[in-house]
Each structure stands twice: as C-alpha cells, then as structure tokens.
PDB file of C-alpha atoms in Angstrom:
ATOM      1  CA  MET A   1       5.505   0.174 -15.603  1.00 49.00           C
ATOM      2  CA  ALA A   2       4.762   3.182 -13.377  1.00 54.00           C
ATOM      3  CA  GLU A   3       2.436   4.679 -15.999  1.00 85.00           C
ATOM      4  CA  LEU A   4       0.440   1.457 -16.491  1.00 93.00           C
ATOM      5  CA  LEU A   5       0.237   0.266 -12.874  1.00 94.00           C
ATOM      6  CA  HIS A   6      -1.244   2.451 -10.136  1.00 94.00           C
ATOM      7  CA  ILE A   7      -1.707   2.327  -6.363  1.00 96.00           C
ATOM      8  CA  TYR A   8      -4.738   3.925  -4.706  1.00 96.00           C
ATOM      9  CA  MET A   9      -5.812   4.892  -1.190  1.00 96.00           C
ATOM     10  CA  ASN A  10      -8.837   6.535   0.520  1.00 96.00           C
ATOM     11  CA  ASN A  11     -10.949   3.415   0.984  1.00 96.00           C
ATOM     12  CA  PRO A  12     -10.880   1.810  -2.478  1.00 98.00           C
ATOM     13  CA  THR A  13     -13.450  -0.913  -3.239  1.00 97.00           C
ATOM     14  CA  GLU A  14     -12.428  -4.504  -4.061  1.00 98.00           C
ATOM     15  CA  GLY A  15     -13.067  -5.041  -7.780  1.00 98.00           C
ATOM     16  CA  GLY A  16     -13.847  -1.353  -8.327  1.00 98.00           C
ATOM     17  CA  LYS A  17     -12.050   1.480 -10.051  1.00 97.00           C
ATOM     18  CA  ASP A  18     -12.171   4.011  -7.224  1.00 97.00           C
ATOM     19  CA  GLY A  19      -9.762   5.512  -4.709  1.00 96.00           C
ATOM     20  CA  THR A  20      -7.272   8.372  -4.824  1.00 95.00           C
ATOM     21  CA  GLU A  21      -4.143   7.618  -6.801  1.00 94.00           C
ATOM     22  CA  VAL A  22      -0.979   7.640  -4.722  1.00 93.00           C
ATOM     23  CA  SER A  23       1.629   9.927  -6.224  1.00 81.00           C
ATOM     24  CA  SER A  24       4.227   8.437  -8.532  1.00 75.00           C
ATOM     25  CA  GLY A  25       7.338  10.366  -7.550  1.00 68.00           C
ATOM     26  CA  THR A  26       5.503  13.692  -7.300  1.00 73.00           C
ATOM     27  CA  GLU A  27       4.698  13.478  -3.562  1.00 73.00           C
ATOM     28  CA  LEU A  28       1.455  15.381  -4.274  1.00 79.00           C
ATOM     29  CA  ALA A  29      -0.771  12.590  -2.874  1.00 87.00           C
ATOM     30  CA  PRO A  30       1.419  10.289  -0.755  1.00 92.00           C
ATOM     31  CA  ILE A  31       0.216   7.670   1.686  1.00 93.00           C
ATOM     32  CA  SER A  32       0.494   9.842   4.766  1.00 92.00           C
ATOM     33  CA  VAL A  33      -0.041   8.772   8.376  1.00 93.00           C
ATOM     34  CA  LEU A  34       0.100  10.992  11.452  1.00 93.00           C
ATOM     35  CA  LEU A  35       1.393   9.129  14.504  1.00 92.00           C
ATOM     36  CA  ASP A  36       2.282  10.234  18.018  1.00 87.00           C
ATOM     37  CA  ALA A  37       5.836   8.947  18.338  1.00 79.00           C
ATOM     38  CA  GLY A  38       5.753   9.369  22.106  1.00 82.00           C
ATOM     39  CA  LYS A  39       2.970   6.800  22.307  1.00 88.00           C
ATOM     40  CA  GLY A  40       4.377   4.212  19.915  1.00 89.00           C
ATOM     41  CA  GLU A  41       1.292   4.173  17.687  1.00 94.00           C
ATOM     42  CA  GLN A  42       0.286   2.114  14.648  1.00 95.00           C
ATOM     43  CA  LYS A  43      -2.235   2.946  11.932  1.00 96.00           C
ATOM     44  CA  ALA A  44      -3.491   0.919   8.972  1.00 97.00           C
ATOM     45  CA  VAL A  45      -4.417   2.306   5.554  1.00 97.00           C
ATOM     46  CA  LYS A  46      -6.538   0.424   2.995  1.00 98.00           C
ATOM     47  CA  CYS A  47      -4.948   0.532  -0.464  1.00 98.00           C
ATOM     48  CA  ALA A  48      -5.491  -0.972  -3.895  1.00 98.00           C
ATOM     49  CA  VAL A  49      -3.429  -1.682  -6.960  1.00 97.00           C
ATOM     50  CA  ARG A  50      -4.673  -1.935 -10.538  1.00 97.00           C
ATOM     51  CA  CYS A  51      -3.397  -1.813 -14.090  1.00 96.00           C
ATOM     52  CA  GLU A  52      -4.563   0.365 -16.923  1.00 95.00           C
ATOM     53  CA  SER A  53      -7.230  -1.171 -19.174  1.00 95.00           C
ATOM     54  CA  GLU A  54      -5.885  -3.828 -21.533  1.00 96.00           C
ATOM     55  CA  PHE A  55      -3.063  -4.822 -19.129  1.00 97.00           C
ATOM     56  CA  HIS A  56      -2.556  -7.288 -16.269  1.00 98.00           C
ATOM     57  CA  ILE A  57       0.238  -8.711 -14.134  1.00 98.00           C
ATOM     58  CA  ASP A  58       1.483 -12.081 -15.337  1.00 98.00           C
ATOM     59  CA  GLY A  59       2.009 -14.148 -12.186  1.00 98.00           C
ATOM     60  CA  THR A  60       2.330 -12.194  -8.972  1.00 98.00           C
ATOM     61  CA  LEU A  61       2.959  -8.590  -8.028  1.00 98.00           C
ATOM     62  CA  THR A  62       5.235  -7.940  -5.049  1.00 98.00           C
ATOM     63  CA  ILE A  63       4.506  -4.949  -2.815  1.00 98.00           C
ATOM     64  CA  LYS A  64       7.197  -3.722  -0.420  1.00 98.00           C
ATOM     65  CA  PHE A  65       8.710  -0.586   1.072  1.00 97.00           C
ATOM     66  CA  VAL A  66      12.151   0.852   0.338  1.00 96.00           C
ATOM     67  CA  GLY A  67      14.039   3.734   1.895  1.00 95.00           C
ATOM     68  CA  GLY A  68      15.596   5.007   5.068  1.00 91.00           C
ATOM     69  CA  HIS A  69      12.852   3.948   7.483  1.00 94.00           C
ATOM     70  CA  ALA A  70      11.198   1.139   5.519  1.00 97.00           C
ATOM     71  CA  ASP A  71      11.197  -0.904   8.738  1.00 96.00           C
ATOM     72  CA  LYS A  72       8.492   1.464  10.078  1.00 95.00           C
ATOM     73  CA  TRP A  73       6.057   0.223   7.415  1.00 97.00           C
ATOM     74  CA  LYS A  74       4.451  -3.190   6.927  1.00 98.00           C
ATOM     75  CA  VAL A  75       2.061  -4.579   4.327  1.00 98.00           C
ATOM     76  CA  ALA A  76      -0.683  -7.233   4.433  1.00 98.00           C
ATOM     77  CA  THR A  77      -3.035  -8.954   2.028  1.00 98.00           C
ATOM     78  CA  ASP A  78      -6.738  -8.264   2.489  1.00 98.00           C
ATOM     79  CA  ASN A  79      -9.181 -10.604   4.187  1.00 97.00           C
ATOM     80  CA  LYS A  80     -12.245  -8.321   4.133  1.00 97.00           C
ATOM     81  CA  TYR A  81     -10.730  -6.225   6.931  1.00 98.00           C
ATOM     82  CA  THR A  82     -11.989  -2.867   8.120  1.00 95.00           C
ATOM     83  CA  ALA A  83      -9.746  -0.094   9.396  1.00 88.00           C
ATOM     84  CA  GLU A  84     -10.667  -1.248  12.897  1.00 88.00           C
ATOM     85  CA  THR A  85      -9.899  -4.963  12.376  1.00 97.00           C
ATOM     86  CA  ALA A  86      -6.845  -4.764  10.096  1.00 98.00           C
ATOM     87  CA  LEU A  87      -4.335  -3.813  12.793  1.00 97.00           C
ATOM     88  CA  GLU A  88      -5.187  -6.780  15.012  1.00 96.00           C
ATOM     89  CA  SER A  89      -6.166  -9.413  12.450  1.00 98.00           C
ATOM     90  CA  ALA A  90      -3.897  -8.952   9.430  1.00 98.00           C
ATOM     91  CA  GLU A  91      -0.634 -10.831   8.971  1.00 98.00           C
ATOM     92  CA  TRP A  92       1.817  -7.929   8.609  1.00 98.00           C
ATOM     93  CA  LYS A  93       4.968  -8.545   6.563  1.00 98.00           C
ATOM     94  CA  ASP A  94       7.861  -6.708   4.943  1.00 98.00           C
ATOM     95  CA  SER A  95       6.524  -7.693   1.496  1.00 98.00           C
ATOM     96  CA  ILE A  96       3.521  -9.476   0.002  1.00 98.00           C
ATOM     97  CA  SER A  97       2.692 -11.079  -3.333  1.00 98.00           C
ATOM     98  CA  LEU A  98      -0.660 -10.395  -4.992  1.00 98.00           C
ATOM     99  CA  SER A  99      -2.121 -12.474  -7.801  1.00 97.00           C
ATOM    100  CA  ASN A 100      -4.821 -11.729 -10.379  1.00 97.00           C
ATOM    101  CA  VAL A 101      -3.889  -8.042 -10.607  1.00 98.00           C
ATOM    102  CA  ALA A 102      -5.628  -6.514 -13.619  1.00 98.00           C
ATOM    103  CA  ASP A 103      -7.723  -3.402 -14.381  1.00 97.00           C
ATOM    104  CA  ARG A 104      -9.869  -3.626 -11.208  1.00 98.00           C
ATOM    105  CA  ASN A 105      -8.818  -2.893  -7.622  1.00 98.00           C
ATOM    106  CA  THR A 106      -6.907  -5.581  -5.754  1.00 98.00           C
ATOM    107  CA  ILE A 107      -6.982  -4.570  -2.089  1.00 98.00           C
ATOM    108  CA  PHE A 108      -4.048  -4.673   0.322  1.00 98.00           C
ATOM    109  CA  TRP A 109      -3.224  -2.895   3.578  1.00 98.00           C
ATOM    110  CA  VAL A 110      -0.245  -0.871   4.761  1.00 98.00           C
ATOM    111  CA  LYS A 111       0.668  -0.117   8.355  1.00 97.00           C
ATOM    112  CA  ALA A 112       2.786   2.720   9.688  1.00 96.00           C
ATOM    113  CA  ILE A 113       4.551   2.224  13.013  1.00 95.00           C
ATOM    114  CA  SER A 114       6.123   4.644  15.482  1.00 93.00           C
ATOM    115  CA  THR A 115       8.135   3.786  18.563  1.00 89.00           C
ATOM    116  CA  ALA A 116       8.099   5.612  21.878  1.00 88.00           C
ATOM    117  CA  ASP A 117      11.789   6.537  21.582  1.00 88.00           C
ATOM    118  CA  GLU A 118      11.380   8.408  18.267  1.00 86.00           C
ATOM    119  CA  LYS A 119      11.758  12.144  17.952  1.00 84.00           C
ATOM    120  CA  PRO A 120       8.951  14.024  16.160  1.00 83.00           C
ATOM    121  CA  GLN A 121       9.666  14.145  12.441  1.00 84.00           C
ATOM    122  CA  GLN A 122       8.140  14.387   8.999  1.00 87.00           C
ATOM    123  CA  ASP A 123       9.680  11.377   7.297  1.00 88.00           C
ATOM    124  CA  THR A 124       9.488  11.237   3.512  1.00 89.00           C
ATOM    125  CA  SER A 125      12.329   8.736   3.100  1.00 91.00           C
ATOM    126  CA  VAL A 126      10.153   5.684   2.350  1.00 94.00           C
ATOM    127  CA  ASP A 127       8.618   4.665  -0.977  1.00 93.00           C
ATOM    128  CA  ILE A 128       6.169   1.892  -1.750  1.00 94.00           C
ATOM    129  CA  GLN A 129       7.406  -0.349  -4.535  1.00 94.00           C
ATOM    130  CA  ALA A 130       5.439  -2.702  -6.796  1.00 95.00           C
ATOM    131  CA  GLU A 131       7.345  -5.315  -8.816  1.00 96.00           C
ATOM    132  CA  GLY A 132       5.845  -7.648 -11.389  1.00 96.00           C
ATOM    133  CA  LEU A 133       5.614  -8.546 -15.047  1.00 97.00           C
ATOM    134  CA  LEU A 134       3.086  -6.256 -16.739  1.00 96.00           C
ATOM    135  CA  VAL A 135       1.676  -7.633 -20.000  1.00 97.00           C
ATOM    136  CA  SER A 136      -1.046  -6.645 -22.432  1.00 96.00           C
ATOM    137  CA  ASN A 137      -4.257  -8.689 -22.521  1.00 94.00           C
TER     138      ASN A 137
END
C-alpha cells in the first residue's frame, strides 16, 4: 500500500494534488518540527493523504503514530484550520479516521509536543502510519 498511498506536507490544498511527499522509510523528507524542550512547546503541521490515480480507500483510513515517543505526537481532522488556529481549535487525538480518501488531497493535521523536562534531542523514533483498505476504482 505504501507505493499507492502517499502523505504530503508543506501546506497542501484540500482537493488538490500538491504538497511535498513525506518520505516512505527513506527519511529524506520527514515531517520535522523544531521545538524548544525547555519551554514545553507545541507546533501543528498541515498534511494531506491521497491515493495514486485509479485507487481509493474503501471505508475509512486510520492515521496514527507508532514508535518510541509516539505520545509526543497527536493528529486531528481538518475543519478549515490555519496554522494559527489548529493548535487551539482542533480536537487532537492519538488516531483519526478519514473517509472519502481517493486521488485528491484529504487534509489532516499533526501536532508535535515537547515538555519542559525533556533534554534536547533529535528524535527519529516515531513514524506516521496509515491503515485502510486500498482498492482500484
């Protein structure tokens, strides 16, 4: 499924085919967030998911995080948020389900969290995971 379903970042457009593809195991273009751990910061990143042409998700697609510090990441469905409004207005969860995922961008948001008691680190232990039934049109 990884070759037929893709996640994008860098301000993708709802219903479009834009954005920068997030790396699939290569770590060449990961969702990366710089936080000041001493301040206990949070930052939101607008993302999208879409299938290759001629494919769609039958039912829902679940988005979640897995790995050593998955608890430092949350995900939310989109409600026409901006980067400024997403942190305060979105309903952040450990996983979400998206419907109507096909060959155009379906927007969702991810949030990275640091706590004031963390030591500075470059953490690459977390992966974003998308689970669903991919079928041809």
